[in-house]
PDB file of C-alpha atoms in Angstrom:
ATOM      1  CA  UNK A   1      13.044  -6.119   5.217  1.00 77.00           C
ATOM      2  CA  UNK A   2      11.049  -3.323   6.163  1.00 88.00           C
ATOM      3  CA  UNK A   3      11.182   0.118   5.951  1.00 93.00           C
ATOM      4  CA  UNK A   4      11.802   2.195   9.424  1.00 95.00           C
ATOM      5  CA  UNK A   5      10.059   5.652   8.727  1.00 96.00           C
ATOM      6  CA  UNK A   6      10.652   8.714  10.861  1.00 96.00           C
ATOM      7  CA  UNK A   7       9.150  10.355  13.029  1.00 97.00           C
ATOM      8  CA  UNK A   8       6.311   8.027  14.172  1.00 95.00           C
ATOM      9  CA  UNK A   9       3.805  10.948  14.260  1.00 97.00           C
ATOM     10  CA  UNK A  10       3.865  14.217  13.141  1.00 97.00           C
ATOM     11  CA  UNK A  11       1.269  18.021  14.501  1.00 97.00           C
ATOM     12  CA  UNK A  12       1.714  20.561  12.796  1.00 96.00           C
ATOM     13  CA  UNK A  13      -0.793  23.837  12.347  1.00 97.00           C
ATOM     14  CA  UNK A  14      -1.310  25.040   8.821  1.00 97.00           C
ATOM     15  CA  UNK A  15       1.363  26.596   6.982  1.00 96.00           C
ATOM     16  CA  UNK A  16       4.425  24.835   9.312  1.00 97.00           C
ATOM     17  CA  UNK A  17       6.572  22.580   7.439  1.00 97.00           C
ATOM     18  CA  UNK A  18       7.504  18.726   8.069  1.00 97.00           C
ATOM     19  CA  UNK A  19      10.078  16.244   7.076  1.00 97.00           C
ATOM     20  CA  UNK A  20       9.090  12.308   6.959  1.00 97.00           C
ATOM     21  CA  UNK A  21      12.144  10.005   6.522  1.00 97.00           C
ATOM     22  CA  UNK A  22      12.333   6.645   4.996  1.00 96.00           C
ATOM     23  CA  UNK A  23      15.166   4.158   5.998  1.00 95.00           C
ATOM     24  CA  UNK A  24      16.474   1.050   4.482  1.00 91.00           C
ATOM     25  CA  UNK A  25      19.003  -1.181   5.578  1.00 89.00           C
ATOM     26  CA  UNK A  26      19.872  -2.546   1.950  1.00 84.00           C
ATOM     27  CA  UNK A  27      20.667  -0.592  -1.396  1.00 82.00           C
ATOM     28  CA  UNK A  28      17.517   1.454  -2.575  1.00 81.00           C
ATOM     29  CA  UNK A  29      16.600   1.056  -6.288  1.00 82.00           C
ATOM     30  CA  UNK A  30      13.218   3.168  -6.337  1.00 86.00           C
ATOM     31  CA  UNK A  31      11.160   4.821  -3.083  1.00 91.00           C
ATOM     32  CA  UNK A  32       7.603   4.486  -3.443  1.00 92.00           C
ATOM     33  CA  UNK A  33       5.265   7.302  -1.405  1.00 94.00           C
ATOM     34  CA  UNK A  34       1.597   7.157  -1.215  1.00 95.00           C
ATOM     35  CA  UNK A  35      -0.875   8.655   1.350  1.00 96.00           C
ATOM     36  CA  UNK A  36      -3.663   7.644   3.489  1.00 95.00           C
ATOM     37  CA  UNK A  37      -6.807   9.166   4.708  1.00 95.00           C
ATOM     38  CA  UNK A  38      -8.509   7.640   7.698  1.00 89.00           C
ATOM     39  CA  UNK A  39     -10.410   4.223   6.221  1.00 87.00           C
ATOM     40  CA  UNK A  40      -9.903   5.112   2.822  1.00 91.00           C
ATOM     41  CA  UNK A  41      -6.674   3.823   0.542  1.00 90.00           C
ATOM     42  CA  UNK A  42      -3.547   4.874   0.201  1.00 93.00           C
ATOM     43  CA  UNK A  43      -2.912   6.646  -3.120  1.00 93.00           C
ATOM     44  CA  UNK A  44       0.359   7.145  -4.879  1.00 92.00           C
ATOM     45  CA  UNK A  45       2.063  10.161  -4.503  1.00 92.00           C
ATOM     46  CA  UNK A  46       5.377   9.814  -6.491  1.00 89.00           C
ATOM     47  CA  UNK A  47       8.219   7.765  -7.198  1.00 88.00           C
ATOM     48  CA  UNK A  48      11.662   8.247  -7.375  1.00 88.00           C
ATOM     49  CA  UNK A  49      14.179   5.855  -9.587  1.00 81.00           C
ATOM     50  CA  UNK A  50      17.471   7.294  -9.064  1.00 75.00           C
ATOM     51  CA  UNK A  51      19.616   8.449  -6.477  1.00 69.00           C
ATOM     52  CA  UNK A  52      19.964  12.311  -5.945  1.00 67.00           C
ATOM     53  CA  UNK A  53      16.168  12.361  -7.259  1.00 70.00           C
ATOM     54  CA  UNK A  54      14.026  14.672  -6.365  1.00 69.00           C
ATOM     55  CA  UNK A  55      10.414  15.779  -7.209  1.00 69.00           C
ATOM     56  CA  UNK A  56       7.460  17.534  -6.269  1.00 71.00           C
ATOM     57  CA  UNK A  57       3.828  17.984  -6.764  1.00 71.00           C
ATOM     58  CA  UNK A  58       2.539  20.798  -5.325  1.00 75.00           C
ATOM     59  CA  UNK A  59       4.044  21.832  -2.391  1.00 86.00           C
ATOM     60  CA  UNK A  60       5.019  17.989  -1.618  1.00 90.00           C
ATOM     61  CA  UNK A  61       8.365  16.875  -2.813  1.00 91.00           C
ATOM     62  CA  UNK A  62      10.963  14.395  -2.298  1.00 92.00           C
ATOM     63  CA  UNK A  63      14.619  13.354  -2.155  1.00 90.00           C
ATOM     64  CA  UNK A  64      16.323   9.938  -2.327  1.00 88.00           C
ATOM     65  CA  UNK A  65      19.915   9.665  -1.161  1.00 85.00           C
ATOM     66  CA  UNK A  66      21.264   6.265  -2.089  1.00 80.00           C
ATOM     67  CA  UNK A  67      24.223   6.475  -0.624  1.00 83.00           C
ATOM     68  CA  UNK A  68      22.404   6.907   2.911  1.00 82.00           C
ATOM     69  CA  UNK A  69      19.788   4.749   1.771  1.00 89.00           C
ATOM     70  CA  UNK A  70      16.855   6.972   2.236  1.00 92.00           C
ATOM     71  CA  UNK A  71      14.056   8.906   1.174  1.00 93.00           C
ATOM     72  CA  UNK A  72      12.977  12.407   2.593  1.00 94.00           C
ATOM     73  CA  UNK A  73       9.339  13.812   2.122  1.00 95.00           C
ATOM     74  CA  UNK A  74       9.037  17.713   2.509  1.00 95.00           C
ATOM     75  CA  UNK A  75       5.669  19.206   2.884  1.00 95.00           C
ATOM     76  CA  UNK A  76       5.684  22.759   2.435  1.00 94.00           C
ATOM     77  CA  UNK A  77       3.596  25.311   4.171  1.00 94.00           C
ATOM     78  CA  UNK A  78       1.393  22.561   5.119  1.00 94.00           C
ATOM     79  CA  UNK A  79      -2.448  22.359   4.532  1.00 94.00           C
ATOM     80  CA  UNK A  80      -5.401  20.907   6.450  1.00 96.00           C
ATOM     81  CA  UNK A  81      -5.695  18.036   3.555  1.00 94.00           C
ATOM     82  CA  UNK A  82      -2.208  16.823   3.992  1.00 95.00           C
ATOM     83  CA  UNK A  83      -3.713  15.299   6.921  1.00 97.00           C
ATOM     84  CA  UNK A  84      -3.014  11.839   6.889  1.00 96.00           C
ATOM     85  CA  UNK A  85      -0.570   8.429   7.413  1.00 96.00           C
ATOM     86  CA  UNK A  86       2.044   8.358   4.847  1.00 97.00           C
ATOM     87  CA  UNK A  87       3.704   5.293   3.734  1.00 96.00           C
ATOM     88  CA  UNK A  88       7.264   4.500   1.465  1.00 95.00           C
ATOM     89  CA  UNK A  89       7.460   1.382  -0.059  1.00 93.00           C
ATOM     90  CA  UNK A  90      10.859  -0.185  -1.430  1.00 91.00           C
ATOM     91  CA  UNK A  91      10.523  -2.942  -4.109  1.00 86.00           C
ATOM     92  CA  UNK A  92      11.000  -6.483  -3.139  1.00 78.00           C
ATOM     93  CA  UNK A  93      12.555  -9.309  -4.822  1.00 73.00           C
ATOM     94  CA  UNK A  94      10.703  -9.307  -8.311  1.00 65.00           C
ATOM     95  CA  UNK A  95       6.640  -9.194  -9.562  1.00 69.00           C
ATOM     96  CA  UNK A  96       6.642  -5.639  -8.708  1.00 78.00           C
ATOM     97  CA  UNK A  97       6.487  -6.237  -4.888  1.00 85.00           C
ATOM     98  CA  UNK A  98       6.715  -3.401  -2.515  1.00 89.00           C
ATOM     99  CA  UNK A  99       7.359  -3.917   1.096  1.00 91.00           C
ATOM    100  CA  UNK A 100       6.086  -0.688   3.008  1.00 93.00           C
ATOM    101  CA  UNK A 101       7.462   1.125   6.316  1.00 94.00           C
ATOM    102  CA  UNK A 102       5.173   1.424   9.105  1.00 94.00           C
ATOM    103  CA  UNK A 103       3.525   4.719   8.237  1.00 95.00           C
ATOM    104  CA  UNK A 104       4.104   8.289   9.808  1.00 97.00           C
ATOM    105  CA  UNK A 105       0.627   9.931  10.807  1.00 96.00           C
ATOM    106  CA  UNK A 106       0.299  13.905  10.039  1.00 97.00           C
ATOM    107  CA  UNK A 107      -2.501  15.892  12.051  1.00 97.00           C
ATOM    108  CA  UNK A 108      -2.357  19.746  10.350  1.00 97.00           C
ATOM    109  CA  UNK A 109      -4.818  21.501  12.688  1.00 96.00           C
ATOM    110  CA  UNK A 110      -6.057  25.031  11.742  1.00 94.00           C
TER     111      UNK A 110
ATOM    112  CA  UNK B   1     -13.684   5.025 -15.796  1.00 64.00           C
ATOM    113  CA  UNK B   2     -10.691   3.443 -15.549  1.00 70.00           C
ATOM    114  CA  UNK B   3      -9.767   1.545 -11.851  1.00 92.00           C
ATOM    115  CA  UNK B   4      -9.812  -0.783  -9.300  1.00 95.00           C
ATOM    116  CA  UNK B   5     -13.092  -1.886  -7.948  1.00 95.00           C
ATOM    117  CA  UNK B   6     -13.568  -3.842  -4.413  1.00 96.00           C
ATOM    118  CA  UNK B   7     -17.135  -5.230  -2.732  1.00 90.00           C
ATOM    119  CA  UNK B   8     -18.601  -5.129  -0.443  1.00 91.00           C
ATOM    120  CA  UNK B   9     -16.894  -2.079   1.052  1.00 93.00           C
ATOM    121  CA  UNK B  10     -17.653  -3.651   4.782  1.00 94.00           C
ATOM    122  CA  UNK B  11     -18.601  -7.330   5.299  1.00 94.00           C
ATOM    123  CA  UNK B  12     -19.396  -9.019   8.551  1.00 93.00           C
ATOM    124  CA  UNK B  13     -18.770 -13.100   8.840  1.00 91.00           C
ATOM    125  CA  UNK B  14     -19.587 -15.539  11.694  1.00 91.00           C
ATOM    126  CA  UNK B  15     -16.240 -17.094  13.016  1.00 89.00           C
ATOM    127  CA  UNK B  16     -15.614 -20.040  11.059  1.00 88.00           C
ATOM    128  CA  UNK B  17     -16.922 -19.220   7.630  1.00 91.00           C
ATOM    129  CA  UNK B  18     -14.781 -18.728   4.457  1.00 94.00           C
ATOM    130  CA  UNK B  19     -15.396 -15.532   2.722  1.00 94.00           C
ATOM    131  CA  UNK B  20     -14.401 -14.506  -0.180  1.00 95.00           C
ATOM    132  CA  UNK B  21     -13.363 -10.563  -1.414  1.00 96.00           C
ATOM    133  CA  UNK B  22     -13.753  -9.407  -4.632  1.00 97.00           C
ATOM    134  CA  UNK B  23     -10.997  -7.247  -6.413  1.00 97.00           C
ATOM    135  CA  UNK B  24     -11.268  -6.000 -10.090  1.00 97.00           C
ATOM    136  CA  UNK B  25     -10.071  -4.201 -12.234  1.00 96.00           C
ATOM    137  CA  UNK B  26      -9.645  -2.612 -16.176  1.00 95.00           C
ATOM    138  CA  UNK B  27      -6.943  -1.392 -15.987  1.00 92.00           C
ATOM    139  CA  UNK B  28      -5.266  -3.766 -18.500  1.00 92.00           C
ATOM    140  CA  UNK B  29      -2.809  -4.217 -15.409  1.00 92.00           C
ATOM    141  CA  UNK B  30      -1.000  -7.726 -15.453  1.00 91.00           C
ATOM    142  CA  UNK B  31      -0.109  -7.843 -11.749  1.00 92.00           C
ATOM    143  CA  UNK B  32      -2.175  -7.553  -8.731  1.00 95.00           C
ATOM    144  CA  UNK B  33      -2.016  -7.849  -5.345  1.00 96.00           C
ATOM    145  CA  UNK B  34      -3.493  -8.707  -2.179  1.00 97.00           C
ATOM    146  CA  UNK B  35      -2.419  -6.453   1.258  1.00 96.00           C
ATOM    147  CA  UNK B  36      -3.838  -6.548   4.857  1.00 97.00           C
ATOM    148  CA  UNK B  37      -3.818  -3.729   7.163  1.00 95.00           C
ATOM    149  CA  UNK B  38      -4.675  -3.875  10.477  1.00 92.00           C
ATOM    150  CA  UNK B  39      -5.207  -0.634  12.799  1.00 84.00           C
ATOM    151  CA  UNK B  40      -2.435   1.936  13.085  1.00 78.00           C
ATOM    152  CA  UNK B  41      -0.258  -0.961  11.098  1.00 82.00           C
ATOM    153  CA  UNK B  42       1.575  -0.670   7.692  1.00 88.00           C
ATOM    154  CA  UNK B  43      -0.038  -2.949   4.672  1.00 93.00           C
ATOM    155  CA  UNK B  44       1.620  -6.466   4.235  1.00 94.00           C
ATOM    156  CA  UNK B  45       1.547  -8.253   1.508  1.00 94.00           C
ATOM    157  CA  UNK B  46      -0.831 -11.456   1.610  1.00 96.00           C
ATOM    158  CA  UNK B  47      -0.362 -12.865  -2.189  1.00 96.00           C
ATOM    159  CA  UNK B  48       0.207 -11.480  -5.959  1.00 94.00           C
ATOM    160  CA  UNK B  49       0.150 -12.498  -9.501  1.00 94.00           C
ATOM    161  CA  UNK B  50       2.048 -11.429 -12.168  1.00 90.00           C
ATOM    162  CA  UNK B  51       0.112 -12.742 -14.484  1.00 90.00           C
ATOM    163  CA  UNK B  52      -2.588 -15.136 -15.211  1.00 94.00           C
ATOM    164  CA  UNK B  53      -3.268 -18.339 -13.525  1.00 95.00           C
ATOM    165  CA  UNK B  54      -0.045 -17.447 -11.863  1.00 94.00           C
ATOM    166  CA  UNK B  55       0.377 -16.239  -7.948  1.00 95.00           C
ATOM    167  CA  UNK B  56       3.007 -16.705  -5.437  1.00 94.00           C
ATOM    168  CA  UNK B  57       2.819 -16.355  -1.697  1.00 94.00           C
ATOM    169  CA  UNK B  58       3.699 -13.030   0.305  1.00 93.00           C
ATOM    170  CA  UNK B  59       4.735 -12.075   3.989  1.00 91.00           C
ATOM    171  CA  UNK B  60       1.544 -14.010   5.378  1.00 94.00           C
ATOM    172  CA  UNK B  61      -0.106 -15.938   3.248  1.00 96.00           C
ATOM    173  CA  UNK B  62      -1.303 -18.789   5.667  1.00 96.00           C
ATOM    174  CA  UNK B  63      -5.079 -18.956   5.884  1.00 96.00           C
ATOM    175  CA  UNK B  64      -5.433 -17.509   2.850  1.00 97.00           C
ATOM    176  CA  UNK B  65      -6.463 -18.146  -1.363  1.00 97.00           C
ATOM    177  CA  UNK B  66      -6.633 -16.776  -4.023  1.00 98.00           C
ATOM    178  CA  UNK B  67      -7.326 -17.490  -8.012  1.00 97.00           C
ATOM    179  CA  UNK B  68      -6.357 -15.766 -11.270  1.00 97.00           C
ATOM    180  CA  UNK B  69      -8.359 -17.087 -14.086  1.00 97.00           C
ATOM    181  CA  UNK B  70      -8.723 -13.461 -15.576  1.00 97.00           C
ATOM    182  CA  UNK B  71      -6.473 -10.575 -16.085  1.00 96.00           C
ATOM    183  CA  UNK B  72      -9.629  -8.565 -14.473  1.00 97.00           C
ATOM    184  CA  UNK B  73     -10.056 -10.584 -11.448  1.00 98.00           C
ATOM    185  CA  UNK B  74      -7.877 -11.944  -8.323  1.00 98.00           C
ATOM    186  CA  UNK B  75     -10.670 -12.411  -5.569  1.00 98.00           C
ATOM    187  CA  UNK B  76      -9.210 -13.084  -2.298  1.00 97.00           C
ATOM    188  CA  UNK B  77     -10.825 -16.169  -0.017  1.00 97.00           C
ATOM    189  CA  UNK B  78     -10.146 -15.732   3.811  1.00 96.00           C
ATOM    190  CA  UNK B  79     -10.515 -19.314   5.294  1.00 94.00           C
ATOM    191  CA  UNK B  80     -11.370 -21.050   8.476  1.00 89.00           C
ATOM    192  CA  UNK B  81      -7.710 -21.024   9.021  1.00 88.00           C
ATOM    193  CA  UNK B  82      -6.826 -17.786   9.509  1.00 89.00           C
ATOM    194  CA  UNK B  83      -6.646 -17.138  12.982  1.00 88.00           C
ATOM    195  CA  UNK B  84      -7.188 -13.539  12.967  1.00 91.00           C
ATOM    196  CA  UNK B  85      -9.526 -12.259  10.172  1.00 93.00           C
ATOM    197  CA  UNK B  86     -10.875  -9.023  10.936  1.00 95.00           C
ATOM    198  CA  UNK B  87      -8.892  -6.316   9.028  1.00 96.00           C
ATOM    199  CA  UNK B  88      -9.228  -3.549   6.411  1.00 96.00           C
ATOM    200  CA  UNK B  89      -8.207  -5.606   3.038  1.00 97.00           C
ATOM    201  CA  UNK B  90      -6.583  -4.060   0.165  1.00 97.00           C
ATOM    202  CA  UNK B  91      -6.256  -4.578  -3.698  1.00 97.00           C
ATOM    203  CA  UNK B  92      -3.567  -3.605  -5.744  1.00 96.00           C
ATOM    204  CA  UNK B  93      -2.747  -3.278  -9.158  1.00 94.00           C
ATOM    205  CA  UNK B  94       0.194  -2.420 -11.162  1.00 91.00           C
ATOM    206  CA  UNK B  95       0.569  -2.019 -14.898  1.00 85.00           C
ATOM    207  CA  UNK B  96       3.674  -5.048 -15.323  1.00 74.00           C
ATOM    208  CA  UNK B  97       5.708  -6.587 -12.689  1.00 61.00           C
ATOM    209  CA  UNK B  98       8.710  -4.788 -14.090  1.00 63.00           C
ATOM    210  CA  UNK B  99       9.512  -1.311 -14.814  1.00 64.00           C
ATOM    211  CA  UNK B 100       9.187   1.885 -13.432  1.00 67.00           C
ATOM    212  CA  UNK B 101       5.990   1.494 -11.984  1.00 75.00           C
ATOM    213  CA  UNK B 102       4.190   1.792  -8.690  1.00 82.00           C
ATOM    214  CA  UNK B 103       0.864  -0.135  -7.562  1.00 89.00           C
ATOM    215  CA  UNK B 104      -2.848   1.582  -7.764  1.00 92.00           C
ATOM    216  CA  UNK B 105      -4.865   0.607  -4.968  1.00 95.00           C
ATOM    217  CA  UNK B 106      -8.580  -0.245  -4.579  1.00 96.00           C
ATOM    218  CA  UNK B 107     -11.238   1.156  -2.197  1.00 95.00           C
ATOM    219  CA  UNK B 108     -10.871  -1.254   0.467  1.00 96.00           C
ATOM    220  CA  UNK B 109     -12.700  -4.045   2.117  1.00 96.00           C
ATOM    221  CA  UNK B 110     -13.518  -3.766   5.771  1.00 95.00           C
ATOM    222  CA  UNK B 111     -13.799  -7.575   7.258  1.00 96.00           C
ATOM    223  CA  UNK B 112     -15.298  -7.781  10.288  1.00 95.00           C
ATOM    224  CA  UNK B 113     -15.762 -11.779  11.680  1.00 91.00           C
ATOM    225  CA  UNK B 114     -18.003 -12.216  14.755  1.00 87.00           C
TER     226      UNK B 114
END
C-alpha cells in the first residue's frame, strides 16, 4: 500500500525550515528518502532501519517513529538547491521492492 | 565510473510501435528494476529481477517486457498494448534483493508516442 506523504507542497524562502511526513498504514521496517530535481532522477538521500532512528547529512535529517508508523524529514535553514519533489519509499513484499508515497514538492525561493 | 546508464535520454514512437529502453549497469548489482512516472505522479513499479533470467511482475506490468540474460542488462520493451505510453521511465538498481540497502537510479528515459 502506498505511502501518504505530508504536506502535498511545500514554499519556503531560504534559510526557513520544513518538515515532510511519511505515513504508513502497516508496520515500517526501513524508510527510504530520495530527492528529485525537475526531469532528472531521484537520488537517495538516506535510510533509516530502526525505529527511533535518526540521521542527517548536512542540514537534512530524519526520524522514524515505528510506533506511529512514520518518517519525518527536517530541512534546516533551507537552501535554494533543496529545491525539489521528495519521495519515501517503504519496502514491499521481498526482491528489494520499494513502494513510494506520492512525493511532496519544495520551492526555496531567494 | 561506476553506475547506471539509460538511452536514449528522450525517444519519440509512432502509436503502435514496440520500443524498447535500454537500462545498464556495472554496478555488480543483482537486482534491478523498472519504474514509470508520469507528471506530478510518484514512480510505480513496472517489473524487477532479482537475479538473472529471473523477473516478476510489479504494480502495472500489463503492456509491458522485459529480459534478463545479463547481470548488466534488463532493457525494458513497451508494446502495442500499453494503452498509455508516454512517460518519463526509470531504472533501478540495488546491490541484493535483501539487506540494508536502497535502489540507485538511472538518468531517465523520456517516451514520448505520437
Amino acid at each position: 500500500q502506498q505511502p501518504v506523504q505530508s504536506p502535498q507542497a511545500v514554499i519556503l524562502r531560504e534559510g526557513e525550515d520544513a518538515v515532510i511526513n511519511c505515513s504508513s498504514s502497516k508496520a515500517l521496517y526501513s524508510v527510504h528518502w530520495y530527492r528529485q530535481k525537475h526531469g532528472e532522477a531521484p537520488v537517495f538521500l538516506m535510510i533509516l532501519l530502526k525505529g527511533g532512528e535518526q540521521k542527517g547529512h548536512d542540514k537534512i535529517s530524519a526520524s522514524f517513529n515505528e510506533k506511529k508508523q512514520q518518517s519525518s524529514l527536517y530541512l534546516t535553514a533551507s537552501q535554494l538547491s533543496y529545491s525539489g519533489t521528495y519521495f519515501c519509499g517503504l519496502p514491499g513484499k521481498g526482491y528489494g521492492k520499494l513502494t513510494f508515497g506520492q512525493g511532496t514538492i519544495l520551492t526555496v525561493h531567494p | 565510473d561506476g553506475g547506471i546508464t539509460q538511452s536514449p535520454k528522450y525517444l519519440f514512437r509512432k502509436e503502435g510501435q514496440n520500443v524498447t529502453l535500454s537500462c545498464e549497469q556495472n554496478l555488480n548489482h543483482d537486482a534491478m528494476y523498472w519504474y514509470r512516472q508520469d507528471p506530478g505522479q510518484g514512480l510505480r513499479l513496472i517489473y524487477y529481477s532479482q537475479i538473472v533470467n529471473d523477473f516478476q511482475k510489479g504494480d502495472i506490468a500489463e503492456g509491458y517486457s522485459v529480459s534478463r540474460e545479463k547481470k548488466e542488462s534488463f532493457p525494458l520493451t513497451v508494446t502495442s498494448a500499453q494503452k498509455n505510453p508516454t512517460a518519463f521511465y526509470l531504472c533501478a538498481s540495488r546491490r541484493s534483493a535483501g539487506g540494508p540497502d536502497t535502489q540507485y537510479f538511472g538518468p531517465g528515459t523520456r517516451l514520448t508516442v505520437l
